[in-house]
Amino acid sequence: MKWCHILVAGHALLGVADAGGSIELLRLVESENAYTLQPVSSFALGKQCLALSLDWSTGRTERASDQPLKIISSDSKGKLHLLEVTEAGLQEVATWPAHHFEAWIAAFDYWRTEIVYSGGDDGLLKGWDTRTPGTCVFTSERHSMGVCSVQSSPHQEDILATGSYDEHVLLWDTRNMKEPFADMAAQGGVWRLKWHPFHHHLLLAACMHGGFQIFNCQKAIEEKQEAYSVSVSHTLPNSLVYGADWSWLSSGSLSEIHEPCCLGTFPCSNSGARAAPLCSLKAVHQSPAASGHHLAEDKEEGPSRLQSGSKRRTPLQPLAEDTTKSGNWRHPAGTKICDCDLCLEAATLNTDLLATCSFYDHVLHLWKWESS
């Protein structure tokens, strides 16, 4: 599922790729202090296939308003589907074969939306020019196993991140797709990659049995060399992390949350230095047995499994808040955040929220990550 980054006819649109082989559009509607999702349009990709991914052409907030709104999707038969969102609903623009096996991921180049990327279980990463559908711009065999995550940077042109079952995250300059300029060990199959919505150098990875990791790619991006650090690495015992994403709340927006969160602290320290509370992971998760709106305290005690990865981890420095993105945020009626009395001093913290979902334990985790 992915939200469109712009309003369409005054509404937020949610795109869903489902196991029935369809792309569904749902519209968020507010009524009487509650929100509902109403079906808008549906498009069947084909018979006896699974819809495996989708991406909107609106990955950048600076996108020109006169550009057609499009969706790229992929399916279990290895095909890509380019759709356009019109007043009449979803309309097919083009469909073409892309991979020999499952096409796990399809994504737009957010700076040149006529270009899309795809990754498949055949281990190939491909680029396509949708102006001539089916025209392959490049094919890369750099990943040694199935390619299952691709995301263009919404902050900096020509930066692309890809992930694979081979347990590596690769950073590319799209002007030269022969070799990546950074190869980052992920300690697990990389199922999802998400650039931070405000801080251009932070990359969140859902790494299956390797949990989740936050890569600091600033030096790699600025100097186009293989230099990076793992700001946070956290595994979930007996579980596989398949989904991860950042909150679009800025630090200042957290002060609008009236009920504070109950938090369990996991200290982390600078690799090679004395232990010091430079940053911490604090987790709140919903118990499978809890009510739909209740977030229960994480019962895990003691330090989390924070790892430095293959490179020396350096403490993340405080980052300036992007005040243009703060916006307003409200809880739907009846939403209960937590039970404890710990105050959230958002005004004095540089705070980021992220969420992960995991297999086997069926839990959605909400994490608060602080850097000082």
GROMACS .gro file of C-alpha atoms in nm:
model
  372
    1MET     CA    1   0.000   0.000   0.000
    2LYS     CA    2   0.121   0.351  -0.078
    3TRP     CA    3  -0.035   0.692  -0.033
    4CYS     CA    4  -0.025   0.937  -0.320
    5HIS     CA    5   0.191   1.233  -0.219
    6ILE     CA    6  -0.055   1.490  -0.350
    7LEU     CA    7  -0.428   1.541  -0.300
    8VAL     CA    8  -0.650   1.431  -0.587
    9ALA     CA    9  -0.982   1.615  -0.617
   10GLY     CA   10  -0.930   1.729  -0.259
   11HIS     CA   11  -0.878   1.381  -0.119
   12ALA     CA   12  -0.587   1.162  -0.015
   13LEU     CA   13  -0.563   0.850  -0.232
   14LEU     CA   14  -0.431   0.512  -0.119
   15GLY     CA   15  -0.306   0.266  -0.379
   16VAL     CA   16  -0.322  -0.106  -0.297
   17ALA     CA   17  -0.159  -0.396  -0.482
   18ASP     CA   18  -0.352  -0.707  -0.378
   19ALA     CA   19  -0.315  -1.085  -0.397
   20GLY     CA   20  -0.613  -1.103  -0.632
   21GLY     CA   21  -0.402  -0.943  -0.903
   22SER     CA   22  -0.561  -0.599  -0.892
   23ILE     CA   23  -0.457  -0.240  -0.822
   24GLU     CA   24  -0.718  -0.069  -0.604
   25LEU     CA   25  -0.762   0.302  -0.537
   26LEU     CA   26  -0.920   0.409  -0.209
   27ARG     CA   27  -1.016   0.763  -0.109
   28LEU     CA   28  -0.981   0.892   0.247
   29VAL     CA   29  -1.305   1.060   0.357
   30GLU     CA   30  -1.368   1.239   0.687
   31SER     CA   31  -1.714   1.244   0.841
   32GLU     CA   32  -1.828   1.312   1.197
   33ASN     CA   33  -1.476   1.306   1.344
   34ALA     CA   34  -1.399   0.970   1.184
   35TYR     CA   35  -1.220   0.859   0.871
   36THR     CA   36  -1.322   0.595   0.618
   37LEU     CA   37  -1.165   0.457   0.302
   38GLN     CA   38  -1.399   0.450   0.006
   39PRO     CA   39  -1.325   0.249  -0.312
   40VAL     CA   40  -1.265   0.470  -0.614
   41SER     CA   41  -1.135   0.248  -0.890
   42SER     CA   42  -0.993  -0.097  -0.955
   43PHE     CA   43  -0.781  -0.242  -1.235
   44ALA     CA   44  -0.712  -0.616  -1.285
   45LEU     CA   45  -0.354  -0.675  -1.398
   46GLY     CA   46  -0.426  -1.018  -1.542
   47LYS     CA   47  -0.557  -1.366  -1.474
   48GLN     CA   48  -0.400  -1.593  -1.213
   49CYS     CA   49  -0.137  -1.346  -1.100
   50LEU     CA   50  -0.053  -1.154  -0.785
   51ALA     CA   51  -0.003  -0.779  -0.782
   52LEU     CA   52   0.335  -0.745  -0.609
   53SER     CA   53   0.413  -0.373  -0.594
   54LEU     CA   54   0.308  -0.024  -0.692
   55ASP     CA   55   0.459   0.323  -0.697
   56TRP     CA   56   0.317   0.669  -0.764
   57SER     CA   57   0.478   0.916  -1.000
   58THR     CA   58   0.445   1.181  -0.725
   59GLY     CA   59   0.750   1.098  -0.515
   60ARG     CA   60   0.869   1.461  -0.507
   61THR     CA   61   0.667   1.744  -0.356
   62GLU     CA   62   0.813   1.979  -0.620
   63ARG     CA   63   0.648   1.778  -0.899
   64ALA     CA   64   0.490   1.989  -1.173
   65SER     CA   65   0.113   2.003  -1.131
   66ASP     CA   66   0.047   1.955  -1.504
   67GLN     CA   67   0.210   1.612  -1.514
   68PRO     CA   68  -0.031   1.316  -1.555
   69LEU     CA   69  -0.075   1.114  -1.237
   70LYS     CA   70   0.052   0.761  -1.298
   71ILE     CA   71   0.110   0.432  -1.119
   72ILE     CA   72   0.366   0.166  -1.207
   73SER     CA   73   0.299  -0.186  -1.077
   74SER     CA   74   0.450  -0.532  -1.109
   75ASP     CA   75   0.310  -0.884  -1.090
   76SER     CA   76   0.401  -1.245  -1.017
   77LYS     CA   77   0.430  -1.328  -1.386
   78GLY     CA   78   0.718  -1.082  -1.430
   79LYS     CA   79   0.519  -0.810  -1.606
   80LEU     CA   80   0.509  -0.435  -1.548
   81HIS     CA   81   0.190  -0.231  -1.579
   82LEU     CA   82   0.179   0.145  -1.633
   83LEU     CA   83  -0.155   0.298  -1.531
   84GLU     CA   84  -0.289   0.653  -1.540
   85VAL     CA   85  -0.530   0.799  -1.286
   86THR     CA   86  -0.806   0.981  -1.475
   87GLU     CA   87  -1.148   1.117  -1.385
   88ALA     CA   88  -1.291   0.787  -1.510
   89GLY     CA   89  -1.059   0.586  -1.285
   90LEU     CA   90  -0.753   0.375  -1.356
   91GLN     CA   91  -0.667   0.342  -1.725
   92GLU     CA   92  -0.401   0.115  -1.872
   93VAL     CA   93  -0.120   0.294  -2.056
   94ALA     CA   94   0.107  -0.005  -2.127
   95THR     CA   95   0.194  -0.358  -2.013
   96TRP     CA   96   0.513  -0.544  -2.099
   97PRO     CA   97   0.718  -0.848  -1.987
   98ALA     CA   98   1.012  -0.744  -1.770
   99HIS     CA   99   1.146  -1.045  -1.576
  100HIS     CA  100   1.162  -1.422  -1.616
  101PHE     CA  101   1.016  -1.481  -1.270
  102GLU     CA  102   0.830  -1.266  -1.015
  103ALA     CA  103   0.877  -0.892  -1.066
  104TRP     CA  104   0.903  -0.809  -0.696
  105ILE     CA  105   0.931  -0.433  -0.731
  106ALA     CA  106   0.861  -0.147  -0.972
  107ALA     CA  107   0.940   0.219  -0.901
  108PHE     CA  108   0.950   0.557  -1.073
  109ASP     CA  109   1.251   0.778  -1.116
  110TYR     CA  110   1.100   1.072  -0.927
  111TRP     CA  111   1.303   1.327  -1.124
  112ARG     CA  112   1.230   1.182  -1.468
  113THR     CA  113   0.897   1.007  -1.435
  114GLU     CA  114   0.913   0.865  -1.787
  115ILE     CA  115   1.181   0.631  -1.648
  116VAL     CA  116   1.087   0.338  -1.424
  117TYR     CA  117   1.297   0.070  -1.254
  118SER     CA  118   1.214  -0.291  -1.181
  119GLY     CA  119   1.366  -0.578  -0.988
  120GLY     CA  120   1.285  -0.946  -1.020
  121ASP     CA  121   1.345  -1.289  -0.879
  122ASP     CA  122   1.578  -1.349  -1.173
  123GLY     CA  123   1.832  -1.128  -0.992
  124LEU     CA  124   1.810  -0.851  -1.249
  125LEU     CA  125   1.769  -0.478  -1.198
  126LYS     CA  126   1.629  -0.305  -1.507
  127GLY     CA  127   1.548   0.046  -1.626
  128TRP     CA  128   1.267   0.125  -1.872
  129ASP     CA  129   1.162   0.423  -2.084
  130THR     CA  130   0.782   0.438  -2.074
  131ARG     CA  131   0.768   0.668  -2.376
  132THR     CA  132   0.846   0.357  -2.578
  133PRO     CA  133   0.693   0.083  -2.357
  134GLY     CA  134   0.905  -0.229  -2.326
  135THR     CA  135   1.226  -0.046  -2.414
  136CYS     CA  136   1.494  -0.153  -2.168
  137VAL     CA  137   1.739   0.128  -2.089
  138PHE     CA  138   1.979  -0.092  -1.892
  139THR     CA  139   2.006  -0.435  -1.729
  140SER     CA  140   2.224  -0.492  -1.425
  141GLU     CA  141   2.335  -0.825  -1.280
  142ARG     CA  142   2.519  -0.659  -0.991
  143HIS     CA  143   2.288  -0.813  -0.730
  144SER     CA  144   2.354  -1.186  -0.690
  145MET     CA  145   1.997  -1.279  -0.590
  146GLY     CA  146   1.643  -1.155  -0.639
  147VAL     CA  147   1.598  -0.776  -0.640
  148CYS     CA  148   1.303  -0.686  -0.419
  149SER     CA  149   1.335  -0.317  -0.328
  150VAL     CA  150   1.405  -0.003  -0.531
  151GLN     CA  151   1.357   0.363  -0.441
  152SER     CA  152   1.461   0.680  -0.617
  153SER     CA  153   1.575   0.958  -0.384
  154PRO     CA  154   1.309   1.231  -0.359
  155HIS     CA  155   1.575   1.476  -0.237
  156GLN     CA  156   1.865   1.449  -0.478
  157GLU     CA  157   1.858   1.385  -0.849
  158ASP     CA  158   2.032   1.076  -0.991
  159ILE     CA  159   2.042   0.883  -0.659
  160LEU     CA  160   1.886   0.535  -0.654
  161ALA     CA  161   1.883   0.272  -0.377
  162THR     CA  162   1.825  -0.099  -0.441
  163GLY     CA  163   1.805  -0.401  -0.213
  164SER     CA  164   1.810  -0.776  -0.262
  165TYR     CA  165   1.789  -1.118  -0.103
  166ASP     CA  166   2.169  -1.111  -0.131
  167GLU     CA  167   2.170  -0.897   0.188
  168HIS     CA  168   2.316  -0.587   0.024
  169VAL     CA  169   2.191  -0.233  -0.030
  170LEU     CA  170   2.342  -0.068  -0.336
  171LEU     CA  171   2.350   0.307  -0.406
  172TRP     CA  172   2.361   0.412  -0.770
  173ASP     CA  173   2.420   0.725  -0.971
  174THR     CA  174   2.156   0.682  -1.242
  175ARG     CA  175   2.380   0.858  -1.495
  176ASN     CA  176   2.610   0.554  -1.477
  177MET     CA  177   2.439   0.225  -1.399
  178LYS     CA  178   2.740   0.004  -1.473
  179GLU     CA  179   2.849  -0.009  -1.109
  180PRO     CA  180   2.701   0.125  -0.781
  181PHE     CA  181   2.905   0.384  -0.594
  182ALA     CA  182   2.829   0.223  -0.255
  183ASP     CA  183   2.770  -0.135  -0.142
  184MET     CA  184   2.626  -0.161   0.211
  185ALA     CA  185   2.598  -0.491   0.399
  186ALA     CA  186   2.247  -0.529   0.541
  187GLN     CA  187   2.276  -0.853   0.745
  188GLY     CA  188   1.947  -0.976   0.596
  189GLY     CA  189   1.741  -0.984   0.278
  190VAL     CA  190   1.639  -0.627   0.197
  191TRP     CA  191   1.264  -0.632   0.137
  192ARG     CA  192   1.191  -0.258   0.170
  193LEU     CA  193   1.391   0.066   0.139
  194LYS     CA  194   1.264   0.411   0.238
  195TRP     CA  195   1.447   0.743   0.218
  196HIS     CA  196   1.372   0.975   0.509
  197PRO     CA  197   1.107   1.234   0.408
  198PHE     CA  198   1.315   1.530   0.536
  199HIS     CA  199   1.678   1.422   0.591
  200HIS     CA  200   1.818   1.328   0.253
  201HIS     CA  201   2.100   1.103   0.374
  202LEU     CA  202   1.903   0.862   0.597
  203LEU     CA  203   1.789   0.533   0.444
  204LEU     CA  204   1.566   0.289   0.632
  205ALA     CA  205   1.586  -0.080   0.537
  206ALA     CA  206   1.356  -0.368   0.634
  207CYS     CA  207   1.597  -0.662   0.636
  208MET     CA  208   1.380  -0.966   0.710
  209HIS     CA  209   1.568  -1.185   0.964
  210GLY     CA  210   1.820  -0.900   1.004
  211GLY     CA  211   1.553  -0.673   1.153
  212PHE     CA  212   1.572  -0.312   1.041
  213GLN     CA  213   1.863  -0.075   0.990
  214ILE     CA  214   1.909   0.298   0.937
  215PHE     CA  215   2.197   0.378   0.704
  216ASN     CA  216   2.366   0.718   0.715
  217CYS     CA  217   2.459   0.769   0.349
  218GLN     CA  218   2.570   1.132   0.367
  219LYS     CA  219   2.939   1.078   0.291
  220ALA     CA  220   2.864   0.818   0.026
  221ILE     CA  221   2.624   1.052  -0.155
  222GLU     CA  222   2.836   1.366  -0.126
  223GLU     CA  223   3.166   1.204  -0.224
  224LYS     CA  224   3.029   0.921  -0.443
  225GLN     CA  225   3.237   0.666  -0.262
  226GLU     CA  226   3.180   0.358  -0.050
  227ALA     CA  227   3.168   0.531   0.287
  228TYR     CA  228   2.869   0.492   0.514
  229SER     CA  229   2.768   0.417   0.870
  230VAL     CA  230   2.486   0.223   1.031
  231SER     CA  231   2.316   0.466   1.269
  232VAL     CA  232   2.086   0.202   1.415
  233SER     CA  233   2.051  -0.173   1.373
  234HIS     CA  234   1.786  -0.368   1.559
  235THR     CA  235   1.676  -0.729   1.521
  236LEU     CA  236   1.344  -0.875   1.634
  237PRO     CA  237   1.393  -1.225   1.779
  238ASN     CA  238   1.202  -1.503   1.603
  239SER     CA  239   1.057  -1.265   1.347
  240LEU     CA  240   1.112  -1.130   0.995
  241VAL     CA  241   1.081  -0.757   0.922
  242TYR     CA  242   0.908  -0.713   0.587
  243GLY     CA  243   0.782  -0.356   0.611
  244ALA     CA  244   0.932  -0.029   0.732
  245ASP     CA  245   0.853   0.338   0.681
  246TRP     CA  246   0.918   0.680   0.830
  247SER     CA  247   0.657   0.906   0.980
  248TRP     CA  248   0.596   1.232   0.795
  249LEU     CA  249   0.558   1.415   1.124
  250SER     CA  250   0.835   1.661   1.194
  251SER     CA  251   0.969   1.699   1.547
  252GLY     CA  252   0.754   2.003   1.617
  253SER     CA  253   0.437   1.816   1.524
  254LEU     CA  254   0.485   1.576   1.814
  255SER     CA  255   0.396   1.854   2.059
  256GLU     CA  256   0.042   1.833   1.924
  257ILE     CA  257   0.003   1.479   2.057
  258HIS     CA  258  -0.188   1.525   2.381
  259GLU     CA  259  -0.134   1.179   2.527
  260PRO     CA  260   0.233   1.081   2.570
  261CYS     CA  261   0.378   0.747   2.466
  262CYS     CA  262   0.501   0.476   2.700
  263LEU     CA  263   0.855   0.394   2.603
  264GLY     CA  264   1.113   0.124   2.670
  265THR     CA  265   1.469   0.248   2.640
  266PHE     CA  266   1.744   0.072   2.447
  267PRO     CA  267   2.077   0.259   2.478
  268CYS     CA  268   2.334   0.257   2.201
  269SER     CA  269   2.689   0.382   2.202
  270ASN     CA  270   2.956   0.492   1.961
  271SER     CA  271   3.155   0.198   1.827
  272GLY     CA  272   3.505   0.199   1.975
  273ALA     CA  273   3.421   0.462   2.237
  274ARG     CA  274   3.293   0.443   2.594
  275ALA     CA  275   2.928   0.371   2.636
  276ALA     CA  276   2.730   0.692   2.637
  277PRO     CA  277   2.363   0.774   2.574
  278LEU     CA  278   2.422   0.930   2.233
  279CYS     CA  279   2.100   0.791   2.092
  280SER     CA  280   1.831   0.546   2.189
  281LEU     CA  281   1.565   0.331   2.037
  282LYS     CA  282   1.235   0.336   2.215
  283ALA     CA  283   0.968   0.093   2.106
  284VAL     CA  284   0.592   0.085   2.144
  285HIS     CA  285   0.404  -0.196   1.980
  286GLN     CA  286   0.054  -0.327   1.950
  287SER     CA  287   0.007  -0.667   2.106
  288PRO     CA  288  -0.175  -0.914   1.879
  289ALA     CA  289  -0.429  -0.960   2.157
  290ALA     CA  290  -0.479  -0.590   2.223
  291SER     CA  291  -0.756  -0.373   2.089
  292GLY     CA  292  -0.723  -0.211   1.751
  293HIS     CA  293  -0.639   0.133   1.890
  294HIS     CA  294  -0.423   0.039   2.190
  295LEU     CA  295  -0.046   0.062   2.178
  296ALA     CA  296   0.107  -0.154   2.451
  297GLU     CA  297   0.448  -0.109   2.610
  298ASP     CA  298   0.728  -0.321   2.468
  299LYS     CA  299   0.813  -0.572   2.742
  300GLU     CA  300   1.164  -0.646   2.619
  301GLU     CA  301   1.421  -0.549   2.881
  302GLY     CA  302   1.788  -0.460   2.866
  303PRO     CA  303   1.991  -0.337   2.572
  304SER     CA  304   1.868  -0.407   2.223
  305ARG     CA  305   2.090  -0.574   1.970
  306LEU     CA  306   2.247  -0.263   1.829
  307GLN     CA  307   2.515  -0.341   1.575
  308SER     CA  308   2.764  -0.126   1.392
  309GLY     CA  309   2.734  -0.320   1.065
  310SER     CA  310   3.033  -0.356   0.837
  311LYS     CA  311   3.144   0.003   0.894
  312ARG     CA  312   3.221   0.203   1.205
  313ARG     CA  313   2.900   0.358   1.335
  314THR     CA  314   2.921   0.724   1.421
  315PRO     CA  315   2.668   0.912   1.635
  316LEU     CA  316   2.412   1.098   1.432
  317GLN     CA  317   2.436   1.472   1.477
  318PRO     CA  318   2.125   1.686   1.540
  319LEU     CA  319   1.952   1.782   1.218
  320ALA     CA  320   1.766   2.103   1.143
  321GLU     CA  321   1.391   2.072   1.135
  322ASP     CA  322   1.216   2.136   0.806
  323THR     CA  323   0.938   2.361   0.927
  324THR     CA  324   0.766   2.366   0.588
  325LYS     CA  325   0.664   2.003   0.625
  326SER     CA  326   0.523   2.007   0.978
  327GLY     CA  327   0.154   2.039   0.900
  328ASN     CA  328  -0.125   1.946   1.140
  329TRP     CA  329  -0.205   1.605   1.276
  330ARG     CA  330  -0.504   1.478   1.468
  331HIS     CA  331  -0.608   1.146   1.617
  332PRO     CA  332  -0.933   0.992   1.494
  333ALA     CA  333  -1.198   0.989   1.765
  334GLY     CA  334  -1.140   0.722   2.026
  335THR     CA  335  -0.776   0.659   1.944
  336LYS     CA  336  -0.577   0.571   2.255
  337ILE     CA  337  -0.203   0.626   2.236
  338CYS     CA  338  -0.084   0.469   2.562
  339ASP     CA  339  -0.134   0.443   2.935
  340CYS     CA  340   0.174   0.581   3.110
  341ASP     CA  341   0.246   0.932   3.236
  342LEU     CA  342   0.586   0.985   3.076
  343CYS     CA  343   0.591   1.328   2.911
  344LEU     CA  344   0.716   1.363   2.557
  345GLU     CA  345   0.932   1.675   2.551
  346ALA     CA  346   0.926   1.712   2.175
  347ALA     CA  347   1.039   2.074   2.184
  348THR     CA  348   1.384   1.979   2.316
  349LEU     CA  349   1.436   1.655   2.125
  350ASN     CA  350   1.537   1.578   1.771
  351THR     CA  351   1.292   1.294   1.725
  352ASP     CA  352   1.201   1.064   1.441
  353LEU     CA  353   0.920   0.814   1.431
  354LEU     CA  354   0.925   0.501   1.221
  355ALA     CA  355   0.713   0.189   1.195
  356THR     CA  356   0.794  -0.171   1.110
  357CYS     CA  357   0.577  -0.476   1.055
  358SER     CA  358   0.702  -0.829   1.107
  359PHE     CA  359   0.618  -1.183   1.008
  360TYR     CA  360   0.551  -1.471   1.254
  361ASP     CA  361   0.472  -1.242   1.549
  362HIS     CA  362   0.210  -1.043   1.351
  363VAL     CA  363   0.307  -0.717   1.519
  364LEU     CA  364   0.318  -0.358   1.400
  365HIS     CA  365   0.596  -0.179   1.589
  366LEU     CA  366   0.611   0.197   1.638
  367TRP     CA  367   0.962   0.323   1.715
  368LYS     CA  368   1.080   0.658   1.847
  369TRP     CA  369   1.442   0.722   1.761
  370GLU     CA  370   1.629   1.004   1.932
  371SER     CA  371   1.966   1.154   1.848
  372SER     CA  372   2.136   1.412   2.065
   0.00000   0.00000   0.00000
